[in-house]
PDB file of C-alpha atoms and ligand atoms in Angstrom:
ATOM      1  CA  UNK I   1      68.203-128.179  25.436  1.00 67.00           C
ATOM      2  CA  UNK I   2      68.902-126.902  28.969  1.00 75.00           C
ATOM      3  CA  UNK I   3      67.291-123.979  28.399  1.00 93.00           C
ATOM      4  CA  UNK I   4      64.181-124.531  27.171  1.00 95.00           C
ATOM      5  CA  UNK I   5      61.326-124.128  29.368  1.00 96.00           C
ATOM      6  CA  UNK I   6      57.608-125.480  28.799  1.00 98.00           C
ATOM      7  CA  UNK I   7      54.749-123.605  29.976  1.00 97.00           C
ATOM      8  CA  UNK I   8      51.047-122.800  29.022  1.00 97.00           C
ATOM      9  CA  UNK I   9      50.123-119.934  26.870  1.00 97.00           C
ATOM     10  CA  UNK I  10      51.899-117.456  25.136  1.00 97.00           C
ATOM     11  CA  UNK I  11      52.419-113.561  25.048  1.00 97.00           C
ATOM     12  CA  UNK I  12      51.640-111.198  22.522  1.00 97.00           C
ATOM     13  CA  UNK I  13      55.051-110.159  21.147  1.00 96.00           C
ATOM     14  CA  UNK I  14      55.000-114.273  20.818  1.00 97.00           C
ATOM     15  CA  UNK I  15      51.699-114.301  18.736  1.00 97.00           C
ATOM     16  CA  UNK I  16      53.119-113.744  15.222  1.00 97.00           C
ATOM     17  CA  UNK I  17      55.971-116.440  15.751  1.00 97.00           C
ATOM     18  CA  UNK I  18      53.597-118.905  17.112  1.00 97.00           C
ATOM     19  CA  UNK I  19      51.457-118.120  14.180  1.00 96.00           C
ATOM     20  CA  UNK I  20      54.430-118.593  11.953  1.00 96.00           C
ATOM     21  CA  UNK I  21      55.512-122.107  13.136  1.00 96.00           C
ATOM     22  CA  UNK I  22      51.671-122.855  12.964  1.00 93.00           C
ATOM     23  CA  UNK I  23      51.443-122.327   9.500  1.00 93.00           C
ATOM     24  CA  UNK I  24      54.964-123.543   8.872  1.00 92.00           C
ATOM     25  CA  UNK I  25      53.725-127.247   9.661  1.00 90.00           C
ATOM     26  CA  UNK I  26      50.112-126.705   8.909  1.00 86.00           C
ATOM     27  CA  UNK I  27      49.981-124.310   6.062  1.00 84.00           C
ATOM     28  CA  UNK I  28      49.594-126.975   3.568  1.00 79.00           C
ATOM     29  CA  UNK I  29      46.735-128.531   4.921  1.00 78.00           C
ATOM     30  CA  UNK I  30      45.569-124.857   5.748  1.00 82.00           C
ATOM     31  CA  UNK I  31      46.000-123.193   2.564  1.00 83.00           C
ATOM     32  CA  UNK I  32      43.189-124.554   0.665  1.00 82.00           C
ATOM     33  CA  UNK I  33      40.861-122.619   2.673  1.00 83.00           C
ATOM     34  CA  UNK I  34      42.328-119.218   1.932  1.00 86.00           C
ATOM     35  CA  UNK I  35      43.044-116.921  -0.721  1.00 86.00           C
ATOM     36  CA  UNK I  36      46.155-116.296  -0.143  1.00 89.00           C
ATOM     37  CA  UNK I  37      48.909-117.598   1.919  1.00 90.00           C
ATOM     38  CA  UNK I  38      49.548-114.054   3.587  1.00 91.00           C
ATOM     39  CA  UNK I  39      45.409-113.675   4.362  1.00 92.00           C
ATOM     40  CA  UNK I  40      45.367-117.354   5.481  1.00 92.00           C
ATOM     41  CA  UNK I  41      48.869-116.643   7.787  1.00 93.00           C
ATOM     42  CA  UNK I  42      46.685-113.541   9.409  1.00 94.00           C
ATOM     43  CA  UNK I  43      43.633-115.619  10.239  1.00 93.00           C
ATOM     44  CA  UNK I  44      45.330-117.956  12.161  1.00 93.00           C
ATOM     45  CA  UNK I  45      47.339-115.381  13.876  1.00 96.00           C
ATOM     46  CA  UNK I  46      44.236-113.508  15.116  1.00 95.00           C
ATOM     47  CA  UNK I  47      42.452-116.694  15.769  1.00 93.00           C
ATOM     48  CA  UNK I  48      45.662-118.381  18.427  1.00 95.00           C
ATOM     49  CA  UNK I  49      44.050-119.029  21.547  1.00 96.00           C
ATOM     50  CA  UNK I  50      47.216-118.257  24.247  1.00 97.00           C
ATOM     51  CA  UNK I  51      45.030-120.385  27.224  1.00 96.00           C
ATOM     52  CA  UNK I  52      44.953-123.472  24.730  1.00 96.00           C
ATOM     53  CA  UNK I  53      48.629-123.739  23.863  1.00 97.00           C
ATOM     54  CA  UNK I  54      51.824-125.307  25.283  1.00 98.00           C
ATOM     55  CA  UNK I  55      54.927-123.139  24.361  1.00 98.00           C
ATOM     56  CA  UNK I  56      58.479-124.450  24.457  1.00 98.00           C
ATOM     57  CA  UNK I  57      60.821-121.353  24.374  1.00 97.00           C
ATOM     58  CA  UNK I  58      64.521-120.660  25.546  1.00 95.00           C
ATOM     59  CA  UNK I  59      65.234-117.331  26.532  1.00 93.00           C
ATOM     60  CA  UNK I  60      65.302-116.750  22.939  1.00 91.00           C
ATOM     61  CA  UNK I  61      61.946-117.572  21.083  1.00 95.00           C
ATOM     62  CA  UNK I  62      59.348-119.955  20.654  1.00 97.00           C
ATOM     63  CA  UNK I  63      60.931-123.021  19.626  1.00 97.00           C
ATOM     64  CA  UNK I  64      57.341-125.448  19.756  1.00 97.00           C
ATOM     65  CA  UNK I  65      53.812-125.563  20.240  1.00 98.00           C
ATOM     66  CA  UNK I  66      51.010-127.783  21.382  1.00 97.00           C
ATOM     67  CA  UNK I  67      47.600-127.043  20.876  1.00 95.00           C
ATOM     68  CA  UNK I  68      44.756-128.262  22.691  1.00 95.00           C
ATOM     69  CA  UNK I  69      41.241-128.332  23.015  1.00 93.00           C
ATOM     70  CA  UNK I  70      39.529-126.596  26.499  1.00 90.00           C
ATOM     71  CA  UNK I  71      36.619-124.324  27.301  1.00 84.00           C
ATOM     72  CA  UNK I  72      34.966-125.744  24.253  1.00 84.00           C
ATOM     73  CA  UNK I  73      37.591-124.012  21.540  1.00 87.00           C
ATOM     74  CA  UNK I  74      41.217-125.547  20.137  1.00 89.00           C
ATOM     75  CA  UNK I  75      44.481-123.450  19.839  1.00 92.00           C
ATOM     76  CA  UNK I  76      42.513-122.028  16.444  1.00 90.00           C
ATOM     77  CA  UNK I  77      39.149-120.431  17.949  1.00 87.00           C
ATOM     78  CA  UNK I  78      37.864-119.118  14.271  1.00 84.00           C
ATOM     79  CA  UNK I  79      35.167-116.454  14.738  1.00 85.00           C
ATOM     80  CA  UNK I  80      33.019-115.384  11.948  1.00 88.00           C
ATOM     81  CA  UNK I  81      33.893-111.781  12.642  1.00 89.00           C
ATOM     82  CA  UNK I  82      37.612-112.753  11.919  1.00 89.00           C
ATOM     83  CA  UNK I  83      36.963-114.180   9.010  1.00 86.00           C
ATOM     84  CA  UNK I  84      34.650-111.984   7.417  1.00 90.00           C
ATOM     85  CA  UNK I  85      37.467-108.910   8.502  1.00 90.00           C
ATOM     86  CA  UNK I  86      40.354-110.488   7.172  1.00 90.00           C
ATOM     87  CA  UNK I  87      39.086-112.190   3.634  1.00 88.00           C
ATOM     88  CA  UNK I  88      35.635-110.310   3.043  1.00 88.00           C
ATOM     89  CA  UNK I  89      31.825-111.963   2.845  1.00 87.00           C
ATOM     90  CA  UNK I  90      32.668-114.673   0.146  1.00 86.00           C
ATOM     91  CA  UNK I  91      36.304-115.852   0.859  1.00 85.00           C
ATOM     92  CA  UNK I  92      35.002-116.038   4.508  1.00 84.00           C
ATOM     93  CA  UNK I  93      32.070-118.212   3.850  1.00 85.00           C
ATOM     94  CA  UNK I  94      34.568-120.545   1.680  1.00 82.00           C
ATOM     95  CA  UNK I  95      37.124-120.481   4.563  1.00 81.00           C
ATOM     96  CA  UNK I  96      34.909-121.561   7.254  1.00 82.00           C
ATOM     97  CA  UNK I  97      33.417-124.862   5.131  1.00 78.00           C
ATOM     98  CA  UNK I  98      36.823-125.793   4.421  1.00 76.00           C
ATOM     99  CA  UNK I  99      38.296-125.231   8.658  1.00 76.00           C
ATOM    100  CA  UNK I 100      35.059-127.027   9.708  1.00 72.00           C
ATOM    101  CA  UNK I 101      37.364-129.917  10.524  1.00 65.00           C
ATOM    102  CA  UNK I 102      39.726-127.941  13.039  1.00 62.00           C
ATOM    103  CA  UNK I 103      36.904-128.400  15.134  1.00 61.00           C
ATOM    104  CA  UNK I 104      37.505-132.090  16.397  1.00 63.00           C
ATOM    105  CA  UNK I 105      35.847-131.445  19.673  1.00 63.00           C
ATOM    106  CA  UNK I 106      36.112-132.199  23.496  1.00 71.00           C
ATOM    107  CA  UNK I 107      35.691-135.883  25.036  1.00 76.00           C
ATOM    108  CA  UNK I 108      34.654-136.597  28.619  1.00 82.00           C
ATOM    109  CA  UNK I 109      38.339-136.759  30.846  1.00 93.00           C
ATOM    110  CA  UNK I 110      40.317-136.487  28.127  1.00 94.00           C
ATOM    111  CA  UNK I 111      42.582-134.091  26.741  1.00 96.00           C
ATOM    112  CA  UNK I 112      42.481-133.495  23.176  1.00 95.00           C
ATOM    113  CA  UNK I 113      45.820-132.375  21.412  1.00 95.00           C
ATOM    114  CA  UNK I 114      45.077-130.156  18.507  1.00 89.00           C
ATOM    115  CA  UNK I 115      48.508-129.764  16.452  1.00 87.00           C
ATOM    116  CA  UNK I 116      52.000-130.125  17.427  1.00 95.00           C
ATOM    117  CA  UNK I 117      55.041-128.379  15.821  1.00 96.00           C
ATOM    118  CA  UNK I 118      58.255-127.688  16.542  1.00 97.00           C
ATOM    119  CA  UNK I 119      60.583-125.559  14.389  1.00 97.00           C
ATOM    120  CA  UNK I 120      62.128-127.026  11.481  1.00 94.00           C
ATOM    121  CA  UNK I 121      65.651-126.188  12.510  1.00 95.00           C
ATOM    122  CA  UNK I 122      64.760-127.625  16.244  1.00 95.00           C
ATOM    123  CA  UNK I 123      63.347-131.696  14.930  1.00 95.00           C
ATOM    124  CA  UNK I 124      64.956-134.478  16.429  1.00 95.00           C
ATOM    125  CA  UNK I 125      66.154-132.653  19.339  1.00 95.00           C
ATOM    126  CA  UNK I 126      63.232-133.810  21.778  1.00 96.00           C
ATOM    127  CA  UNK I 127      61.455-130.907  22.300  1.00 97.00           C
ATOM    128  CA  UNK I 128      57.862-132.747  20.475  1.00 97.00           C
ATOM    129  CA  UNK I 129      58.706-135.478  23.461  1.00 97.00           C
ATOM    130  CA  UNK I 130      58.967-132.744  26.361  1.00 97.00           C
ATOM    131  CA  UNK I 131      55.515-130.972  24.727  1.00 98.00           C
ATOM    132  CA  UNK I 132      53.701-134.252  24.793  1.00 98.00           C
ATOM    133  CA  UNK I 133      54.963-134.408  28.267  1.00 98.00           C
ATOM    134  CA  UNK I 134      53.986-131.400  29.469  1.00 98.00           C
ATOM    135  CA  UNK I 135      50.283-132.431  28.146  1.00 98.00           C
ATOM    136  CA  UNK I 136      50.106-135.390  30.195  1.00 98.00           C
ATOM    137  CA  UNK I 137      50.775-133.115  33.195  1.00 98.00           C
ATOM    138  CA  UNK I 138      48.266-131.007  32.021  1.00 97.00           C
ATOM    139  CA  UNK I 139      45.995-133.509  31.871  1.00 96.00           C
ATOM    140  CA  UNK I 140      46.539-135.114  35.090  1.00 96.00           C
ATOM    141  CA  UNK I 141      46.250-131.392  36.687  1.00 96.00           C
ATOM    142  CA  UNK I 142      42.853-130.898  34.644  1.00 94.00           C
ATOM    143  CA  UNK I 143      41.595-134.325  35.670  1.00 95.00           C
ATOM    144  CA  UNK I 144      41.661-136.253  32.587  1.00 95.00           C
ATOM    145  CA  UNK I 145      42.122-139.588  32.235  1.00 96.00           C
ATOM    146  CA  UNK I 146      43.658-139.633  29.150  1.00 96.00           C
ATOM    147  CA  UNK I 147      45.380-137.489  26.317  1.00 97.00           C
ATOM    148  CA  UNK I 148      44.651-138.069  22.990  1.00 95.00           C
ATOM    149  CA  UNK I 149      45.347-136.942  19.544  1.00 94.00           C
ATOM    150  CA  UNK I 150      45.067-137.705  15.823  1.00 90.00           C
ATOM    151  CA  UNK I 151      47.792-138.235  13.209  1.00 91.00           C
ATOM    152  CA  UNK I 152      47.405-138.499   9.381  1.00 86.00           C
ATOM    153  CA  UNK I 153      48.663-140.909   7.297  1.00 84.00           C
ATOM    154  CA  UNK I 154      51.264-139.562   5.442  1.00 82.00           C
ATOM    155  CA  UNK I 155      53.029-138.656   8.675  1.00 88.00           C
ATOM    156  CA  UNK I 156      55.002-141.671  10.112  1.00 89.00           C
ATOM    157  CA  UNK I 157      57.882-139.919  11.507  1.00 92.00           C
ATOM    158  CA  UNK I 158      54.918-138.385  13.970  1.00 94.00           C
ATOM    159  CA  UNK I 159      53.228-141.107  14.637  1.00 95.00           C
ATOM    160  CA  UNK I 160      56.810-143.597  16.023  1.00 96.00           C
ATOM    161  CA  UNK I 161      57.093-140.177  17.976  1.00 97.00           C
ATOM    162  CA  UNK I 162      53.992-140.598  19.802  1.00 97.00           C
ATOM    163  CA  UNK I 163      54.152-144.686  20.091  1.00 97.00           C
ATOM    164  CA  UNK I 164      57.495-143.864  21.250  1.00 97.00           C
ATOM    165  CA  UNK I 165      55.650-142.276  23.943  1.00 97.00           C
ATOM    166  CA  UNK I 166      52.765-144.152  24.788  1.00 97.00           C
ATOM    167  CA  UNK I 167      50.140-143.501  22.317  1.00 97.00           C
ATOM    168  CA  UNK I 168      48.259-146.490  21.057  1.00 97.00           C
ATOM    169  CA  UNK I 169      45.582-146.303  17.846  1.00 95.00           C
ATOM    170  CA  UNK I 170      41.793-146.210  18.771  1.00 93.00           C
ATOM    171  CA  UNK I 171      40.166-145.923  15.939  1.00 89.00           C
ATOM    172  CA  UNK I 172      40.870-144.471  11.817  1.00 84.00           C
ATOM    173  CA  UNK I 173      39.088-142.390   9.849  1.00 77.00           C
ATOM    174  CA  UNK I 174      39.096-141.325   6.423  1.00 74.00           C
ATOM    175  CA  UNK I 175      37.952-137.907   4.958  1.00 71.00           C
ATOM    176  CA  UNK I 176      36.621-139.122   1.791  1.00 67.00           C
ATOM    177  CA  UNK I 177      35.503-136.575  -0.964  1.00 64.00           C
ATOM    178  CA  UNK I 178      37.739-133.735   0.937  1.00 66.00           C
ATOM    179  CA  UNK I 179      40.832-135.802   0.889  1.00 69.00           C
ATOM    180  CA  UNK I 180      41.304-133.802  -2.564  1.00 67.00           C
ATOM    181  CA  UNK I 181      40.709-130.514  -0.389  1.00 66.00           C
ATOM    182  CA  UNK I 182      43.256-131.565   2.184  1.00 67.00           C
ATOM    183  CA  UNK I 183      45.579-133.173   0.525  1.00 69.00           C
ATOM    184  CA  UNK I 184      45.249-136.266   2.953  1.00 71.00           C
ATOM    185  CA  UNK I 185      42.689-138.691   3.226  1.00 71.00           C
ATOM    186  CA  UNK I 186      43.168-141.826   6.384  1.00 79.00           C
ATOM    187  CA  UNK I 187      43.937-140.524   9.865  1.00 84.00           C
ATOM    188  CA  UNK I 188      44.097-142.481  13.158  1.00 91.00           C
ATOM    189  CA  UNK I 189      43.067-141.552  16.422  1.00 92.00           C
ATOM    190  CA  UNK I 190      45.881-142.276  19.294  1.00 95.00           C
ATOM    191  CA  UNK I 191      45.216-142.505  23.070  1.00 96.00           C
ATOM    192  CA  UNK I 192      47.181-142.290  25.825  1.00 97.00           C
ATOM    193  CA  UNK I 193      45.655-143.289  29.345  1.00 97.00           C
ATOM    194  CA  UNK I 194      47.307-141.031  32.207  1.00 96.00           C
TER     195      UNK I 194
HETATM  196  C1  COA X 201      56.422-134.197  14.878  1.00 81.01           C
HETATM  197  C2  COA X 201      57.255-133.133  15.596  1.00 81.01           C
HETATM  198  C3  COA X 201      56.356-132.247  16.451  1.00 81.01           C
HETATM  199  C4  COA X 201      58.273-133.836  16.491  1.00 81.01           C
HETATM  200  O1  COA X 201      58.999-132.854  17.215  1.00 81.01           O
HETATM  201  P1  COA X 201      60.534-133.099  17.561  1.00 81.01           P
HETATM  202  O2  COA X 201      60.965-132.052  18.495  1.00 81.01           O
HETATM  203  O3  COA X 201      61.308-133.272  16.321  1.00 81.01           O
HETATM  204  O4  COA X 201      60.409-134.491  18.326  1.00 81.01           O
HETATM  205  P2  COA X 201      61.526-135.235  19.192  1.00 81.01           P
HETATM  206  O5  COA X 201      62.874-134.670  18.907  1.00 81.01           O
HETATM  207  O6  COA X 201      61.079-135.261  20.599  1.00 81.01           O
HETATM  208  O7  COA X 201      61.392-136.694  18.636  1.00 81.01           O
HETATM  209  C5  COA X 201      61.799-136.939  17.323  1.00 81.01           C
HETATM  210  C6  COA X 201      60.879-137.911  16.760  1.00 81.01           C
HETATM  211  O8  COA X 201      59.907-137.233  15.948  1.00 81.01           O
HETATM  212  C7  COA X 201      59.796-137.878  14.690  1.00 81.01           C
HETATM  213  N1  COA X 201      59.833-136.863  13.655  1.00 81.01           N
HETATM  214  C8  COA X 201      58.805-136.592  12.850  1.00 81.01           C
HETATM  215  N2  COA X 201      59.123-135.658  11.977  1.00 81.01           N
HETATM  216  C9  COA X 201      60.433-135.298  12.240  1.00 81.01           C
HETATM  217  C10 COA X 201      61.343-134.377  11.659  1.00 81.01           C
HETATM  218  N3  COA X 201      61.008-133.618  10.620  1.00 81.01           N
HETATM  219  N4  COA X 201      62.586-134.276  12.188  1.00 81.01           N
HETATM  220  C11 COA X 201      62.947-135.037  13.244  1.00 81.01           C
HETATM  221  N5  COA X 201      62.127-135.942  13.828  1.00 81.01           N
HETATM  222  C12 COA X 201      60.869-136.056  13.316  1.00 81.01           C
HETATM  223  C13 COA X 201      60.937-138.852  14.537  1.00 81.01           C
HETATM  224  O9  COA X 201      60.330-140.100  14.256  1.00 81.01           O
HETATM  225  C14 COA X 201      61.606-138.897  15.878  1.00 81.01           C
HETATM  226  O10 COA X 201      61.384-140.132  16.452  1.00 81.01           O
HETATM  227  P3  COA X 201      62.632-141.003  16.947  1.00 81.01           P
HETATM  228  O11 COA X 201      63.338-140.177  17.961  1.00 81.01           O
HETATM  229  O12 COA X 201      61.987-142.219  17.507  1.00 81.01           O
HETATM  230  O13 COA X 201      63.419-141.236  15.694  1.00 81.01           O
HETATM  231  C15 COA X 201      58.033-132.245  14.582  1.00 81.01           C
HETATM  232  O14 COA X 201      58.752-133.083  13.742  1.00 81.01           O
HETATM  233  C16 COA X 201      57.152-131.337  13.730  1.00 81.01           C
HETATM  234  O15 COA X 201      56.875-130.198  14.090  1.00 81.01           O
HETATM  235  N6  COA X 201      56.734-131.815  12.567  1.00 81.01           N
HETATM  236  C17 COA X 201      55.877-131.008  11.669  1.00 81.01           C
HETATM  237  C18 COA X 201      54.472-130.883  12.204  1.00 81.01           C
HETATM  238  C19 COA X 201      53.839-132.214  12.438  1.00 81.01           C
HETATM  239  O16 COA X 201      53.913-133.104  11.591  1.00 81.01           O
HETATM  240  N7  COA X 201      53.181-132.347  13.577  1.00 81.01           N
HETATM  241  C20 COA X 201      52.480-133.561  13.949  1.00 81.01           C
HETATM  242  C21 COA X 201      51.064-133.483  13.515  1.00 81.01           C
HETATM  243  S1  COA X 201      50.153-134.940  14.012  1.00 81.01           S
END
């Protein structure tokens, strides 16, 4: 992978190919909240936050991304006016109960991932290790302490990944009654201190 390069943000001829590796890894958990998968694919693209992403690209394309939460928004900032534009007053009002949980926050020196993905046809070829690299430099440069992120249960492979790298598990969670809406239902919170 010599010539893949990490960096922060993304450009708009990037957006829809971002987007598209978004929903590639997300779009199950995603699609519950939309209509349709096309509507659902355009909310997301609209709603990418370029400041709150790392990119890994070769000359190419995108080949990864890793969200993260700053300025008080993830990689997804949802707006109302997006929503309501793209799926109309009802589907809207539907969409935003459901992606209430994209919304996991900031914490005090600490830099929140918010979804990691790296095209299908790129796994296994260390580009998820050199993103969650880049984030710790990130966070060092921002002045956090620590990075952390969450992982759900039915993803393993993920979750060696990030012990691999340092992670350790802070605390669990479980969704409950919307584990039928997402199609998961235990998570874990990981931590790494910088
Ligand atoms: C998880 C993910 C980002 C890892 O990216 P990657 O570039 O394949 O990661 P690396 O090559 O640096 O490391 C590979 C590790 O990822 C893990 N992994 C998870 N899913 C994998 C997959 N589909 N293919 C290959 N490795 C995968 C493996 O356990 C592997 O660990 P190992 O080297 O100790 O065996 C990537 O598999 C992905 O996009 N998955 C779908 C989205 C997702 O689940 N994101 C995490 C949400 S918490």
């Amino acid at each position: 992978m010599s010539d893949l390069s990490i960096g922060r943000g993304f450009s708009e001829d990037e957006r829809s190919r971002v987007a598209a590796l978004y929903w590639a890894a997300f779009g199950t958990k995603l699609r519950t909240a939309f209509p349709d998968q096309e509507r659902g694919l355009a909310v997301i693209e609209a709603s990418l936050r370029p400041d709150n992403t790392l990119i890994a690209r070769t000359p190419a394309e995108v080949r990864g991304v890793c969200g993260f939460h700053a300025d008080g928004t993830g990689a997804i900032d949802l707006s109302w006016s997006t929503l309501r534009r793209h799926l109309g007053i009802l589907p809207a009002v539907r969409a935003a109960g459901h992606l209430a949980f994209l919304d996991s926050g900031s914490r005090p020196a600490t830099l929140v991932l918010d979804g990691i993905c790296v095209d299908d046809r790129a796994r296994g070829q260390g580009i998820g290790t050199m993103l969650l690299a880049a984030a710790d430099d990130l966070g060092r440069s921002m002045g956090a302490r620590a990075v952390q992120l969450s992982v759900i249960e039915t993803n393993p492979g993920a979750r060696r990944l990030y012990e691999r790298v340092g992670f350790r598990p802070v605390s669990a969670g479980r969704l409950g009654l919307l584990s039928a809406v997402y199609g998961f239902d235990r998570f874990t919170v990981m931590r790494k201190d910088l």
